[in-house]
Coordinates of C-alpha atoms in Angstrom, one line a residue:
Chain Q
M624 CA 116.3 23.6 263.4
A625 CA 114.4 23.6 260.1
A626 CA 115.9 21.7 257.1
P627 CA 118.5 24.0 255.4
R628 CA 117.4 25.7 252.2
S629 CA 119.5 27.2 249.4
G630 CA 119.2 30.8 248.5
T631 CA 116.3 30.0 246.2
G632 CA 114.5 28.1 248.9
E633 CA 115.3 24.6 247.6
V634 CA 117.4 21.7 248.7
P635 CA 121.0 23.0 248.8
Q636 CA 123.7 21.6 246.6
W637 CA 126.6 23.1 248.7
F638 CA 127.0 23.0 252.5
Y639 CA 129.7 24.3 254.9
E640 CA 131.8 21.2 254.0
D641 CA 132.0 22.2 250.4
L642 CA 133.4 25.6 251.1
V643 CA 137.0 24.5 251.3
P644 CA 139.7 27.2 252.0
G645 CA 141.3 28.0 248.6
R646 CA 138.2 27.3 246.6
S647 CA 137.2 30.1 244.3
F648 CA 134.0 31.0 242.5
D649 CA 133.5 33.0 239.3
L650 CA 130.6 35.4 240.0
G651 CA 130.0 36.2 236.4
E652 CA 129.9 39.6 234.8
T653 CA 127.5 42.5 234.7
V654 CA 127.4 45.7 232.6
V655 CA 126.6 48.9 234.6
D656 CA 123.3 50.4 233.5
G657 CA 123.6 54.2 233.6
A658 CA 119.9 54.8 234.3
E659 CA 119.8 52.3 237.1
M660 CA 123.1 53.7 238.6
L661 CA 121.7 57.2 238.6
A662 CA 118.3 56.1 240.0
F663 CA 120.0 54.2 242.9
A664 CA 122.1 57.3 243.7
Q665 CA 119.1 59.7 243.6
R666 CA 117.3 57.5 246.1
F667 CA 120.2 56.4 248.5
D668 CA 123.3 58.5 247.9
P669 CA 122.4 61.9 246.2
Q670 CA 125.8 63.4 246.3
W671 CA 126.7 65.6 243.3
Y672 CA 129.3 63.3 241.7
H673 CA 126.7 60.6 241.7
V674 CA 123.7 62.6 240.5
D675 CA 124.7 65.9 238.9
E676 CA 125.9 65.1 235.3
K677 CA 127.1 68.6 234.6
L678 CA 129.0 69.2 237.9
A679 CA 130.5 65.7 237.6
A680 CA 131.6 66.3 234.0
D681 CA 133.4 69.5 235.0
S682 CA 135.1 67.9 238.0
E683 CA 138.1 65.6 238.5
Y684 CA 135.7 62.7 238.0
G685 CA 135.0 63.7 234.4
G686 CA 131.5 62.3 234.7
L687 CA 129.0 60.6 237.0
I688 CA 130.4 57.8 239.2
A689 CA 128.4 55.0 240.9
S690 CA 127.5 55.1 244.5
G691 CA 129.7 52.6 246.3
W692 CA 126.6 51.0 247.7
F693 CA 125.3 50.4 244.2
T694 CA 128.6 48.7 243.3
A695 CA 128.4 46.6 246.5
S696 CA 124.8 45.6 245.6
L697 CA 126.0 44.5 242.1
F698 CA 128.6 42.3 243.8
M699 CA 125.9 40.8 246.0
R700 CA 123.7 39.9 243.0
G701 CA 126.6 37.9 241.5
Y702 CA 127.2 36.2 244.8
V703 CA 123.6 35.2 245.1
D704 CA 123.3 34.0 241.5
R705 CA 126.5 32.0 241.5
V706 CA 126.9 30.8 245.1
L707 CA 124.1 31.5 247.6
S708 CA 121.4 30.2 245.2
R709 CA 122.9 26.8 245.6
A710 CA 124.3 27.0 249.1
A711 CA 122.8 26.3 252.5
A712 CA 123.4 29.9 253.6
A713 CA 122.1 31.4 256.7
A714 CA 122.3 35.2 257.1
S715 CA 125.7 37.0 257.3
P716 CA 126.7 38.8 260.5
G717 CA 128.5 41.5 258.5
L718 CA 131.7 42.7 256.8
E719 CA 135.2 42.7 258.1
E720 CA 136.5 45.2 255.5
L721 CA 135.3 46.8 252.3
R722 CA 137.3 49.0 249.9
W723 CA 136.1 51.0 247.0
K724 CA 139.3 51.0 244.9
A725 CA 138.3 52.9 241.8
P726 CA 135.3 54.7 240.3
V727 CA 132.6 52.8 238.5
R728 CA 130.8 54.4 235.5
A729 CA 127.9 53.6 233.3
G730 CA 128.8 51.0 230.7
D731 CA 131.6 49.4 232.7
T732 CA 131.8 45.6 232.5
L733 CA 132.3 44.3 236.0
T734 CA 133.5 40.7 236.8
G735 CA 133.1 39.2 240.2
E736 CA 135.1 36.6 242.1
L737 CA 134.8 35.0 245.5
H738 CA 137.5 33.1 247.4
V739 CA 137.1 31.0 250.5
L740 CA 139.8 32.1 253.0
D741 CA 139.1 30.0 256.1
R742 CA 136.3 28.3 258.1
A743 CA 135.4 26.8 261.4
P744 CA 132.3 25.1 262.9
S745 CA 130.3 27.7 264.9
A746 CA 130.9 27.4 268.6
T747 CA 127.5 28.7 269.5
R748 CA 125.3 27.3 266.7
P749 CA 125.9 23.5 266.4
G750 CA 124.3 23.1 262.9
L751 CA 126.3 25.9 261.3
G752 CA 129.8 26.8 260.3
T753 CA 131.4 30.2 259.8
V754 CA 133.2 30.8 256.5
Q755 CA 135.6 33.6 255.9
L756 CA 135.2 34.9 252.4
A757 CA 136.9 37.5 250.2
G758 CA 135.1 39.0 247.2
S759 CA 135.9 41.4 244.5
L760 CA 134.5 43.2 241.5
S761 CA 136.9 44.3 238.7
R762 CA 136.4 46.5 235.7
R763 CA 137.3 44.8 232.4
G764 CA 139.6 47.0 230.4
A765 CA 141.8 47.0 227.3
D766 CA 144.8 46.9 229.6
G767 CA 143.5 44.2 231.9
D768 CA 141.1 44.1 234.8
V769 CA 141.1 46.9 237.4
P770 CA 139.7 46.1 240.9
V771 CA 136.9 48.5 241.9
L772 CA 135.6 46.7 245.0
Q773 CA 137.2 44.4 247.5
L774 CA 135.6 43.0 250.6
R775 CA 136.1 40.5 253.3
F776 CA 133.2 39.0 255.2
R777 CA 131.9 36.0 257.1
G778 CA 129.0 33.8 256.1
W779 CA 127.1 31.2 258.1
F780 CA 126.4 28.0 256.3
A781 CA 124.5 24.9 257.4
R782 CA 126.6 21.7 257.9
R783 CA 125.8 18.8 255.6
P784 CA 123.1 16.6 257.2
T785 CA 124.5 13.2 258.2
Chain S
M72 CA 142.7 71.2 243.6
A73 CA 139.2 72.5 242.7
A74 CA 137.3 74.4 245.4
P75 CA 135.6 72.0 247.8
R76 CA 131.9 71.4 247.3
S77 CA 129.3 70.0 249.7
G78 CA 127.4 66.9 248.9
T79 CA 124.8 69.0 247.1
G80 CA 127.5 70.7 245.0
E81 CA 127.4 74.0 246.9
V82 CA 129.8 75.9 249.2
P83 CA 130.3 73.7 252.2
Q84 CA 129.3 74.6 255.7
W85 CA 131.4 72.0 257.4
F86 CA 135.0 71.1 256.8
Y87 CA 137.5 68.6 258.3
E88 CA 138.1 71.1 261.1
D89 CA 134.4 70.9 262.1
L90 CA 134.4 67.1 262.5
V91 CA 135.8 67.1 266.1
P92 CA 136.2 63.7 267.8
G93 CA 133.2 63.2 270.1
R94 CA 130.8 65.2 267.9
S95 CA 127.6 63.3 267.0
F96 CA 125.0 63.8 264.4
D97 CA 121.3 62.8 264.4
L98 CA 120.7 61.2 261.0
G99 CA 116.9 61.5 261.3
E100 CA 114.4 58.6 260.9
T101 CA 112.9 56.6 258.1
V102 CA 110.1 54.2 257.8
V103 CA 110.8 51.0 255.9
D104 CA 108.6 50.8 252.8
G105 CA 107.7 47.1 252.2
A106 CA 107.4 47.4 248.4
E107 CA 110.7 49.2 248.1
M108 CA 112.4 46.7 250.4
L109 CA 111.1 43.8 248.3
A110 CA 112.0 45.4 244.9
F111 CA 115.6 46.1 246.2
A112 CA 116.0 42.4 247.2
Q113 CA 114.5 41.1 243.9
R114 CA 117.1 43.1 242.0
F115 CA 120.2 42.8 244.2
D116 CA 119.7 40.0 246.8
P117 CA 117.0 37.6 245.8
Q118 CA 117.4 35.1 248.6
W119 CA 114.2 33.4 249.8
Y120 CA 114.0 35.2 253.2
H121 CA 114.1 38.5 251.3
V122 CA 111.8 37.8 248.4
D123 CA 109.5 34.7 249.1
E124 CA 106.7 35.9 251.4
K125 CA 105.3 32.4 252.0
L126 CA 108.6 30.6 252.8
A127 CA 109.7 33.5 255.0
A128 CA 106.4 33.5 256.9
D129 CA 106.8 29.8 257.6
S130 CA 110.4 30.1 258.7
E131 CA 112.3 31.2 261.8
Y132 CA 112.1 34.8 260.4
G133 CA 108.3 34.8 260.5
G134 CA 108.2 37.0 257.4
L135 CA 110.3 38.9 254.9
I136 CA 113.4 40.6 256.2
A137 CA 115.4 43.3 254.4
S138 CA 118.5 42.7 252.5
G139 CA 121.4 44.0 254.5
W140 CA 122.5 46.2 251.6
F141 CA 119.1 47.9 251.6
T142 CA 119.5 48.7 255.3
A143 CA 123.0 50.0 254.6
S144 CA 121.7 52.1 251.8
L145 CA 119.0 53.6 254.0
F146 CA 121.8 54.6 256.5
M147 CA 123.7 56.2 253.6
R148 CA 120.7 58.4 252.7
G149 CA 120.4 59.7 256.2
Y150 CA 124.2 60.4 256.3
V151 CA 123.9 62.3 253.0
D152 CA 120.9 64.3 254.1
R153 CA 122.1 65.3 257.5
V154 CA 125.9 65.5 257.1
L155 CA 127.4 65.1 253.6
S156 CA 124.9 67.6 252.0
R157 CA 126.6 70.3 254.1
A158 CA 130.2 68.9 254.4
A159 CA 133.2 69.2 252.1
A160 CA 133.3 65.5 251.6
A161 CA 135.5 63.7 249.1
A162 CA 134.8 60.0 248.4
S163 CA 135.2 57.4 251.1
P164 CA 137.9 54.7 250.7
G165 CA 135.7 52.1 252.4
L166 CA 134.5 50.5 255.6
E167 CA 136.5 49.1 258.5
E168 CA 133.6 47.0 259.8
L169 CA 129.9 46.5 259.3
R170 CA 127.5 44.5 261.4
W171 CA 123.9 43.6 260.7
K172 CA 122.7 43.2 264.3
A173 CA 119.0 42.3 263.9
P174 CA 116.5 41.8 261.1
V175 CA 114.7 44.8 259.5
R176 CA 111.1 44.5 258.3
A177 CA 108.5 46.5 256.4
G178 CA 107.0 49.2 258.5
D179 CA 110.0 49.5 260.9
T180 CA 110.9 53.0 262.0
L181 CA 114.7 53.3 261.8
T182 CA 116.7 56.1 263.4
G183 CA 120.3 56.9 262.4
E184 CA 123.3 58.3 264.3
L185 CA 126.8 59.2 263.4
H186 CA 129.7 59.7 265.7
V187 CA 133.2 61.2 265.0
L188 CA 135.8 58.9 266.5
D189 CA 139.1 60.3 265.4
R190 CA 140.8 62.3 262.7
A191 CA 144.1 63.2 261.2
P192 CA 145.4 65.3 258.2
S193 CA 146.0 63.1 255.2
A194 CA 149.7 62.3 254.8
T195 CA 149.4 61.9 251.0
R196 CA 146.7 64.5 250.1
P197 CA 147.6 67.9 251.6
G198 CA 144.1 69.5 251.2
L199 CA 142.3 66.6 252.9
G200 CA 141.9 65.1 256.3
T201 CA 140.8 61.5 257.1
V202 CA 138.0 61.2 259.7
Q203 CA 137.1 58.0 261.5
L204 CA 133.3 57.6 261.8
A205 CA 130.9 55.2 263.5
G206 CA 127.4 55.0 262.3
S207 CA 124.3 53.1 263.3
L208 CA 120.6 52.5 262.5
S209 CA 118.3 51.4 265.3
R210 CA 114.7 50.2 265.2
R211 CA 112.4 52.2 267.3
G212 CA 110.3 49.9 269.6
A213 CA 108.0 50.0 272.5
D214 CA 110.8 48.7 274.8
G215 CA 113.4 51.1 273.4
D216 CA 115.7 51.2 270.4
V217 CA 117.3 48.1 269.0
P218 CA 120.4 48.4 266.9
V219 CA 120.0 46.8 263.4
L220 CA 123.1 48.2 261.7
Q221 CA 126.5 49.3 263.0
L222 CA 129.4 50.4 260.9
R223 CA 132.8 52.0 261.2
F224 CA 134.4 53.8 258.2
R225 CA 136.7 56.5 257.1
G226 CA 135.8 59.6 255.2
W227 CA 137.9 62.2 253.4
F228 CA 137.0 65.8 254.0
A229 CA 138.6 69.0 252.6
R230 CA 140.4 71.2 255.1
R231 CA 138.9 74.7 255.6
P232 CA 140.5 77.1 253.1
T233 CA 142.7 79.6 254.9

């Protein structure tokens, strides 16, 4: 196996051994850009409540809401910037569960978090461990934070070279 | 409740009643554009095997591979174009499971499918039904199609007005 790299391609700071169950990571915050939100939906998810300003304004949504895939992609960027850029991450096999809890709109400030739930050395890939992770994005509001995205997934991370 | 709209904002052709378990939909095909694949990763998932051509070429990946969120977004576009644009769809609460089965690369031809697994009227929202769906994208190859993305999710659809 080639030497593990961090997400940025450098020598990793964190390995499987550092992802201890109970550990949490602040994924920072991002402000939803309305033009980018709309462009994403026009390309990948052109449903009226994502792309038609007038219909959306006149509907129960009261205005355009983000494609859930845009919201998930914003989560991913925080996860890369704050965790994967420093960690010896291999690819992810997928998601166990994802929930879109509330609409996301242009101008929303979203804060991300990641929690390590559990982990085990991989049975089939000796140099790797499987880590169970829970992530979320929440909308910052005057009355506190409101979850907009919650997901559980597994990641593969290289074990620390001995 | 406002009158149901299709994904394009028009009068729907398909309602909850049309999404019969066992029914399948061809979601068409798309060719992966390398520049778009790279731009998506640079913005949302800037890990080296998605954005650094040289490192990726010298690695086990043999070249850049798509962010899994890009692949999922391509699936969504096919689902909107072939199903949601005609169906009385409300939002989706989320995904039950998502698997990235194999790498996706620039130039790949991907074909999408959707299968209706099960359904039930919503207990909490009288005008809606919940439909369990399974979707996939596969890479077309000389030796047959190879699955690259598989997901299970629920969608809410309006019941046909009586």
